[in-house]
XYZ file of C-alpha atoms in Angstrom:
397
model
C 92.727 89.449 61.954
C 91.506 92.499 63.832
C 87.856 92.157 64.759
C 85.524 94.491 66.564
C 82.085 94.828 67.988
C 79.569 95.887 65.332
C 78.436 98.866 67.420
C 82.045 99.989 67.830
C 82.682 99.781 64.072
C 79.480 101.721 63.423
C 80.663 104.400 65.854
C 84.021 104.702 64.037
C 82.292 104.972 60.660
C 79.933 107.620 62.005
C 82.916 109.630 63.259
C 84.634 109.414 59.861
C 81.495 110.558 58.062
C 80.805 113.494 60.391
C 84.428 114.633 60.249
C 84.334 114.705 56.447
C 80.986 116.526 56.296
C 82.252 119.203 58.692
C 85.559 119.469 56.843
C 83.991 119.935 53.401
C 81.009 122.036 54.467
C 78.888 120.421 51.761
C 79.465 116.993 50.244
C 77.493 114.441 48.255
C 76.985 110.821 49.302
C 79.157 109.644 46.402
C 82.045 111.942 47.343
C 81.614 110.994 50.995
C 82.073 107.331 50.042
C 85.273 108.154 48.139
C 86.695 110.340 50.914
C 86.063 107.820 53.703
C 86.611 104.576 51.729
C 83.271 103.336 53.058
C 80.766 101.502 50.880
C 77.759 103.349 49.511
C 75.496 101.064 51.522
C 77.301 102.054 54.738
C 77.119 105.729 53.783
C 73.382 105.472 53.049
C 72.620 103.780 56.373
C 74.705 106.201 58.423
C 73.383 109.268 56.608
C 69.802 108.103 57.216
C 70.519 107.893 60.957
C 72.176 111.331 61.021
C 69.264 112.879 59.120
C 66.788 111.343 61.542
C 68.802 112.710 64.487
C 68.758 116.153 62.880
C 72.562 116.437 62.907
C 72.827 116.875 59.142
C 70.611 118.403 56.471
C 70.186 117.892 52.732
C 70.446 120.702 50.191
C 70.600 120.868 46.398
C 73.256 122.725 44.459
C 71.457 125.507 42.596
C 74.172 126.110 40.002
C 74.983 122.666 38.638
C 75.291 122.746 34.878
C 75.244 119.081 33.821
C 72.773 116.335 34.700
C 70.692 115.983 37.814
C 71.497 118.264 40.718
C 73.332 116.289 43.406
C 71.939 116.150 46.941
C 74.514 117.714 49.254
C 74.942 116.944 52.951
C 75.853 119.576 55.543
C 76.075 119.746 59.310
C 72.957 121.290 60.859
C 74.617 124.088 62.798
C 71.436 125.248 64.550
C 70.414 121.901 66.035
C 72.486 122.605 69.166
C 74.913 125.038 70.741
C 78.267 125.065 72.539
C 79.115 127.332 75.470
C 82.704 128.478 75.914
C 83.744 130.271 79.117
C 87.048 132.074 79.709
C 87.485 132.339 83.488
C 90.117 135.042 83.813
C 91.201 137.335 86.622
C 89.001 140.443 86.564
C 86.501 139.174 84.010
C 84.643 136.129 82.746
C 83.891 135.868 79.029
C 81.004 133.747 77.718
C 80.466 132.825 74.068
C 77.644 130.710 72.705
C 78.305 129.220 69.272
C 76.336 127.032 66.915
C 77.679 123.604 65.954
C 79.740 125.156 63.158
C 81.652 127.228 65.703
C 80.016 130.507 64.659
C 79.349 132.751 67.691
C 75.702 133.697 68.106
C 76.000 135.671 71.349
C 78.626 136.617 73.896
C 78.837 138.326 77.235
C 81.674 139.690 79.359
C 81.165 140.017 83.096
C 83.657 142.049 85.087
C 84.509 140.714 88.551
C 86.445 142.178 91.450
C 86.481 139.046 93.571
C 88.558 135.874 93.679
C 86.254 134.137 96.177
C 85.474 130.697 94.797
C 81.930 130.466 96.199
C 80.974 133.831 94.669
C 82.432 132.971 91.273
C 80.800 129.524 91.300
C 77.431 131.140 92.032
C 77.955 133.606 89.182
C 78.860 130.822 86.745
C 75.750 128.858 87.692
C 73.539 131.915 87.189
C 74.969 132.703 83.766
C 74.918 129.097 82.531
C 71.235 128.846 83.497
C 70.503 131.948 81.409
C 72.307 130.569 78.363
C 70.582 127.190 78.736
C 67.196 128.926 78.912
C 67.969 130.712 75.636
C 68.627 127.383 73.887
C 65.572 125.381 74.905
C 63.950 125.655 71.465
C 66.832 123.844 69.728
C 66.729 120.052 69.566
C 69.877 119.427 71.621
C 70.139 122.699 73.551
C 73.638 123.296 74.889
C 75.627 120.205 73.917
C 78.645 120.973 76.087
C 80.336 123.591 78.252
C 84.100 124.120 78.235
C 85.749 126.409 80.785
C 89.201 127.893 80.196
C 91.359 127.987 83.330
C 94.349 130.350 83.568
C 96.396 127.944 85.626
C 97.213 124.289 86.190
C 94.526 121.733 85.339
C 95.074 118.031 86.010
C 94.326 115.302 83.493
C 91.223 114.577 85.593
C 90.095 118.189 85.020
C 90.656 119.286 88.596
C 91.995 122.803 89.151
C 95.374 122.292 90.793
C 96.446 125.940 91.024
C 95.331 129.309 89.653
C 97.972 131.905 90.671
C 95.950 135.109 90.319
C 92.929 133.684 92.177
C 95.169 131.828 94.637
C 93.005 128.735 94.156
C 94.423 125.363 95.156
C 92.849 121.967 94.410
C 89.386 123.157 93.370
C 86.717 120.785 91.989
C 84.865 123.249 89.748
C 83.843 120.566 87.246
C 82.245 118.423 89.946
C 80.493 121.411 91.553
C 78.948 122.439 88.227
C 77.955 118.883 87.354
C 75.831 118.837 90.505
C 73.792 121.686 89.011
C 73.590 120.707 85.346
C 73.085 117.557 83.298
C 75.174 119.038 80.467
C 78.670 117.736 79.694
C 81.237 120.036 81.331
C 84.974 120.147 80.595
C 87.891 122.134 82.053
C 91.016 122.961 80.046
C 94.041 125.246 80.293
C 93.506 128.553 78.474
C 96.658 128.326 76.327
C 95.670 124.817 75.191
C 92.296 126.155 74.073
C 93.973 128.982 72.143
C 96.148 126.453 70.333
C 93.051 124.344 69.625
C 91.263 127.354 68.122
C 94.251 128.073 65.885
C 94.217 124.474 64.653
C 90.430 124.264 64.178
C 89.751 127.677 62.639
C 92.987 128.727 60.920
C 95.492 125.917 60.323
C 93.536 122.971 58.945
C 96.537 121.182 57.466
C 98.743 121.409 60.555
C 99.376 118.410 62.799
C 101.947 120.016 65.128
C 101.186 123.527 66.307
C 102.398 125.700 69.187
C 100.522 128.784 70.339
C 102.152 131.165 72.810
C 99.782 133.589 74.548
C 101.558 136.710 75.790
C 98.957 138.697 77.723
C 98.993 138.541 81.548
C 101.865 136.047 81.477
C 103.134 133.561 78.889
C 101.315 130.308 78.319
C 102.016 127.680 75.703
C 99.364 125.533 74.084
C 100.728 122.504 72.270
C 98.954 120.431 69.637
C 101.026 117.354 68.786
C 99.574 115.041 66.135
C 96.248 116.835 66.657
C 96.186 116.040 70.385
C 96.966 118.220 73.398
C 100.420 117.622 74.812
C 99.830 117.849 78.563
C 102.820 116.145 80.170
C 102.727 113.662 83.038
C 100.188 115.382 85.290
C 98.627 117.793 82.802
C 100.829 120.780 83.663
C 102.950 121.032 80.510
C 103.036 124.406 78.767
C 104.048 126.690 81.659
C 106.742 128.042 79.382
C 106.553 131.510 80.916
C 108.542 130.200 83.863
C 111.499 129.128 81.750
C 114.487 131.082 83.079
C 116.036 133.356 80.444
C 117.986 135.693 82.773
C 119.800 133.842 85.601
C 119.297 135.675 88.923
C 117.051 138.147 87.106
C 113.750 139.695 88.151
C 111.941 137.780 90.931
C 108.821 135.911 89.837
C 105.834 134.913 91.975
C 106.545 131.281 91.068
C 109.595 131.441 93.366
C 112.302 131.616 90.697
C 114.204 134.589 89.294
C 114.554 135.615 85.675
C 111.440 133.878 84.281
C 110.647 134.550 80.622
C 107.266 136.143 81.327
C 108.929 138.806 83.501
C 110.614 140.073 80.303
C 108.418 139.112 77.341
C 104.748 139.285 78.340
C 102.474 142.216 77.607
C 101.870 142.751 81.319
C 105.542 143.803 81.699
C 105.046 146.605 79.167
C 101.803 147.742 80.772
C 103.184 147.671 84.319
C 106.304 149.623 83.354
C 104.460 152.339 81.427
C 101.634 152.568 83.948
C 104.102 153.204 86.776
C 106.429 155.459 84.764
C 103.678 157.663 83.334
C 101.336 157.547 86.320
C 98.386 156.178 84.328
C 96.337 153.761 86.394
C 94.160 152.266 83.641
C 96.633 152.087 80.781
C 95.127 150.800 77.522
C 96.314 149.574 74.129
C 95.073 152.882 72.741
C 97.621 154.747 74.895
C 100.445 152.578 73.575
C 99.244 152.820 69.971
C 99.164 156.625 70.243
C 102.723 156.748 71.616
C 103.952 154.414 68.884
C 102.309 156.568 66.211
C 103.972 159.655 67.716
C 107.392 157.989 67.615
C 107.796 157.956 71.405
C 111.443 156.894 71.889
C 110.953 155.217 75.272
C 108.003 153.133 74.080
C 109.829 152.057 70.923
C 112.900 151.049 72.967
C 110.667 149.132 75.363
C 109.077 147.260 72.456
C 112.469 146.428 70.953
C 113.561 144.988 74.307
C 110.278 143.047 74.452
C 111.010 141.534 71.016
C 114.586 140.699 72.013
C 113.586 138.665 75.068
C 110.643 137.160 73.232
C 113.040 135.859 70.571
C 115.246 134.185 73.199
C 112.359 132.122 74.516
C 111.006 131.334 71.049
C 114.408 130.037 69.998
C 114.334 127.647 72.950
C 110.771 126.531 72.149
C 111.595 125.862 68.504
C 114.653 123.807 69.383
C 112.710 121.797 71.968
C 109.576 121.033 69.938
C 110.409 121.526 66.227
C 106.859 122.741 65.469
C 105.229 122.926 62.074
C 103.506 126.232 62.922
C 104.257 128.601 65.803
C 101.526 131.163 66.541
C 102.047 134.226 68.743
C 98.942 135.660 70.351
C 99.659 139.277 71.297
C 97.879 142.547 70.601
C 101.153 144.479 71.028
C 102.788 142.443 68.259
C 99.847 143.238 65.974
C 100.308 146.942 66.759
C 104.086 147.223 66.434
C 105.407 147.710 62.870
C 107.427 144.816 61.395
C 107.383 142.922 64.699
C 107.289 139.518 63.021
C 110.197 140.321 60.699
C 112.248 141.555 63.649
C 111.555 138.390 65.649
C 112.392 136.196 62.656
C 115.635 138.114 62.220
C 116.647 137.117 65.739
C 115.977 133.421 65.096
C 119.124 132.781 63.087
C 120.366 129.520 64.601
C 121.208 126.937 61.955
C 119.553 124.189 64.022
C 116.214 125.991 64.612
C 113.592 124.516 62.295
C 109.941 125.450 61.872
C 107.720 125.943 58.830
C 105.776 129.053 59.753
C 105.933 131.743 62.437
C 102.930 134.025 62.589
C 100.877 136.373 64.740
C 97.402 135.092 65.559
C 94.634 136.357 63.310
C 92.036 135.326 65.892
C 93.486 137.216 68.841
C 92.054 137.299 72.353
C 88.900 135.488 71.261
C 90.938 132.367 70.497
C 90.583 131.031 74.037
C 86.787 131.182 74.226
C 86.360 130.080 70.592
C 88.655 127.136 71.285
C 86.403 126.284 74.227
C 83.324 126.257 71.963
C 85.142 124.145 69.375
C 86.243 121.593 71.975
C 82.651 121.212 73.187
C 81.559 120.598 69.576
C 84.338 118.047 69.053
C 83.260 116.108 72.132
C 79.588 116.192 71.118
C 80.181 115.031 67.549
C 82.822 112.557 68.782
C 85.215 113.284 65.917
C 89.037 113.157 66.034
C 89.446 116.737 64.756
C 87.426 119.649 63.395
C 88.052 121.950 60.451
C 85.728 124.923 60.896
C 85.472 128.221 59.011
C 86.611 131.270 60.956
C 83.742 133.729 61.020
C 83.458 136.163 63.939
C 79.947 137.434 64.615
C 80.244 138.097 68.316
C 77.647 140.304 69.934
C 78.572 141.533 73.377
C 75.235 141.629 75.196
C 76.169 142.913 78.626
C 78.697 143.769 81.253
C 78.146 143.229 84.968
C 80.428 144.018 87.908
C 80.290 141.954 91.097
């Protein structure tokens, strides 16, 4: 017989109850008992504790036609907040969300430095401001998750960030000296995949999300857990070689996938060819609308090389859902159909291939969601996707 400490069993039951309340949005005690297979007495005791802690609230259904109106239980989204931070080259994005993952404020700070001490100081300043804004809520900021565009160990140490040229940095420890809030570090592509699972694909256990912006990163959710590999470095799919002895890559190899199928390749080529220093998506959209032959050929080549790498990914991981996060794919007509047309191997199996509906915000929203998951101590979240971001400033240092 499997036995357990009473406190441990209570903790498991609490997790089951919270997960179901978040999943359903609103649920009665009776339905909660059915969904969790817990007794009504257990539900009553746990719900009483959660109400006392302010984590859930009671509401009545206004439009209930028969009998007494049931008392419905919901998560109290305003009792605390999560702070997600996307630490990228050139800018840092901050989003504060409530406990239902709905953004309440956001801020993007432009930076022209890669100096660790300067960036650490900036992060501390901004976190203090966000914490000050949340002092009236019962739990304040419940957790901070920082997205790192590089290698993060399983111990949440920064092993290497190529564009900052950071090696073996203890950002988590340095921030924990300043704050008593729980702080977590995670790879940016992992957080994008987490956002896709939490906000868009509630019934998916195995999901891959490829981000195609400055390079190519791969976030992998396997059985609702991050697949990190032995040291935590799994997902650097952009450095898979697709053209032997091809274009040199700063990783040291030649012919890496991201040198042919990331958005940065398109931007660098067109910026140099057309002598436009600050090339934007608007430039590319205009050229596409005008039927610019060179731009269309460049996009077709982009799709061709993208398909090669995707074919390899599908054969390696056999995902349920494969999400592509790319603004260029959203802009280019029939891009998904063209990619699917190139994936014609009889041994490639996946259920759904799609372009992200969340887009560039997926990283920072995934960070907020991960902070909420840790705070509630639930195995997985199903949250509604509702963007209400409000950019409140832009600072250059």
